[in-house]
Amino acid sequence: MGVERVLKNMLDGTLTITVNGQGVKVVVEDQGICAVYTADTVEEALKKASTFDPMKLSSKEE
């Protein structure tokens, strides 16, 4: 669910997942908009990242 949902919302972006001793960090970048999500597990981080929508984020900044 998570990765597919994130990628579906992206037009031409990147998804980076970093796992270390302190948890999981997911960085999503698309259309010049970057969002960082952190959690204890990959599943939790992807669930948070699945809310990423560059169209909604860019409209809030205008």
Coordinates of N, CA and C in Angstrom, one line a residue:
M1 N 0.8 -1.2 0.0 CA 0.0 0.0 0.0 C 0.9 1.3 0.0
G2 N 1.8 1.4 0.9 CA 2.5 2.6 1.2 C 3.3 3.1 0.0
V3 N 4.2 2.3 -0.5 CA 5.0 2.8 -1.6 C 4.2 3.1 -2.9
E4 N 3.2 2.2 -3.2 CA 2.4 2.4 -4.4 C 1.6 3.8 -4.3
R5 N 1.1 4.1 -3.1 CA 0.3 5.3 -2.9 C 1.2 6.5 -3.1
V6 N 2.4 6.5 -2.5 CA 3.3 7.6 -2.6 C 3.7 7.8 -4.1
L7 N 4.1 6.7 -4.8 CA 4.5 6.9 -6.1 C 3.3 7.3 -7.0
K8 N 2.1 6.9 -6.7 CA 1.0 7.3 -7.5 C 0.8 8.8 -7.4
N9 N 1.0 9.4 -6.3 CA 0.8 10.9 -6.1 C 2.0 11.7 -6.8
M10 N 3.1 11.0 -7.1 CA 4.2 11.8 -7.7 C 4.1 11.8 -9.2
L11 N 4.5 13.0 -9.7 CA 4.6 13.1 -11.2 C 6.0 12.7 -11.7
D12 N 7.0 13.2 -11.1 CA 8.4 12.8 -11.6 C 9.3 13.1 -10.4
G13 N 9.2 12.3 -9.4 CA 10.0 12.5 -8.2 C 10.8 11.4 -7.7
T14 N 11.4 11.5 -6.5 CA 12.2 10.5 -5.9 C 11.7 10.1 -4.5
L15 N 11.9 8.9 -4.2 CA 11.6 8.4 -2.9 C 12.8 7.7 -2.3
T16 N 13.3 8.2 -1.1 CA 14.5 7.7 -0.5 C 14.1 7.2 0.9
I17 N 14.4 5.9 1.2 CA 14.2 5.3 2.5 C 15.5 5.1 3.1
T18 N 15.7 5.6 4.3 CA 16.9 5.4 5.1 C 16.6 4.7 6.4
V19 N 17.2 3.6 6.7 CA 17.0 2.9 8.0 C 18.3 2.9 8.8
N20 N 18.2 3.4 10.0 CA 19.4 3.3 10.9 C 19.0 2.9 12.3
G21 N 19.9 3.0 13.2 CA 19.6 2.6 14.6 C 18.6 3.5 15.3
Q22 N 18.3 4.6 14.7 CA 17.4 5.6 15.3 C 16.0 5.5 14.7
G23 N 15.8 4.7 13.7 CA 14.5 4.6 13.1 C 14.6 4.6 11.6
V24 N 13.5 5.0 11.0 CA 13.3 5.1 9.5 C 13.0 6.5 9.1
K25 N 13.7 6.9 8.0 CA 13.4 8.2 7.4 C 13.0 8.0 6.0
V26 N 11.9 8.6 5.6 CA 11.5 8.6 4.2 C 11.5 10.0 3.7
V27 N 12.2 10.2 2.6 CA 12.2 11.6 2.0 C 11.6 11.4 0.6
V28 N 10.6 12.3 0.4 CA 9.8 12.3 -0.9 C 10.1 13.7 -1.5
E29 N 10.5 13.7 -2.8 CA 10.7 14.9 -3.5 C 10.1 14.8 -4.8
D30 N 9.2 15.9 -5.1 CA 8.6 15.9 -6.4 C 8.2 17.3 -6.8
Q31 N 8.5 17.7 -8.0 CA 8.2 19.1 -8.4 C 8.8 20.2 -7.6
G32 N 10.0 19.9 -7.0 CA 10.7 20.9 -6.2 C 10.2 20.9 -4.8
I33 N 9.3 20.1 -4.4 CA 8.7 20.0 -3.1 C 9.3 18.8 -2.4
C34 N 9.8 19.0 -1.2 CA 10.4 17.9 -0.4 C 9.7 17.7 0.9
A35 N 9.4 16.5 1.3 CA 8.8 16.2 2.6 C 9.6 15.1 3.2
V36 N 9.8 15.2 4.5 CA 10.5 14.1 5.3 C 9.5 13.5 6.3
Y37 N 9.5 12.2 6.4 CA 8.7 11.5 7.3 C 9.5 10.6 8.1
T38 N 9.4 10.5 9.4 CA 10.1 9.6 10.3 C 9.2 8.7 11.1
A39 N 9.7 7.6 11.4 CA 8.9 6.6 12.2 C 9.9 5.5 12.8
D40 N 9.3 4.7 13.6 CA 10.1 3.6 14.1 C 10.3 2.4 13.2
T41 N 9.3 2.2 12.3 CA 9.3 1.1 11.3 C 9.1 1.6 9.9
V42 N 9.6 0.8 8.9 CA 9.4 1.2 7.5 C 7.9 1.3 7.2
E43 N 7.1 0.4 7.7 CA 5.7 0.4 7.4 C 5.0 1.7 7.9
E44 N 5.4 2.1 9.1 CA 4.8 3.4 9.7 C 5.3 4.6 8.9
A45 N 6.6 4.6 8.5 CA 7.1 5.8 7.7 C 6.4 5.9 6.4
L46 N 6.2 4.7 5.7 CA 5.5 4.7 4.4 C 4.1 5.1 4.6
K47 N 3.4 4.7 5.7 CA 2.0 5.1 5.9 C 1.9 6.6 6.0
K48 N 2.9 7.2 6.7 CA 2.9 8.7 6.8 C 3.2 9.3 5.5
A49 N 4.1 8.8 4.7 CA 4.5 9.3 3.5 C 3.4 9.2 2.4
S50 N 2.5 8.2 2.6 CA 1.5 8.0 1.6 C 0.5 9.2 1.6
T51 N 0.6 10.1 2.6 CA -0.2 11.3 2.5 C 0.4 12.4 1.7
F52 N 1.6 12.2 1.2 CA 2.3 13.2 0.3 C 1.5 13.4 -0.9
D53 N 1.2 14.7 -1.2 CA 0.6 15.1 -2.4 C 1.1 16.4 -2.8
P54 N 2.0 16.5 -3.8 CA 2.7 17.7 -4.2 C 1.7 18.8 -4.6
M55 N 0.6 18.4 -5.2 CA -0.4 19.4 -5.7 C -1.0 20.1 -4.5
K56 N -1.3 19.4 -3.4 CA -1.9 20.0 -2.2 C -0.9 20.8 -1.5
L57 N 0.4 20.3 -1.4 CA 1.4 21.1 -0.7 C 1.7 22.4 -1.4
S58 N 1.8 22.3 -2.7 CA 2.2 23.6 -3.5 C 1.1 24.6 -3.4
S59 N -0.2 24.2 -3.4 CA -1.3 25.1 -3.3 C -1.3 25.8 -2.0
K60 N -0.8 25.2 -0.9 CA -0.8 25.8 0.4 C 0.2 26.9 0.5
E61 N 1.3 26.8 -0.3 CA 2.4 27.8 -0.2 C 2.1 29.1 -1.0
E62 N 1.1 29.0 -1.9 CA 0.8 30.2 -2.8 C 0.1 31.2 -2.0

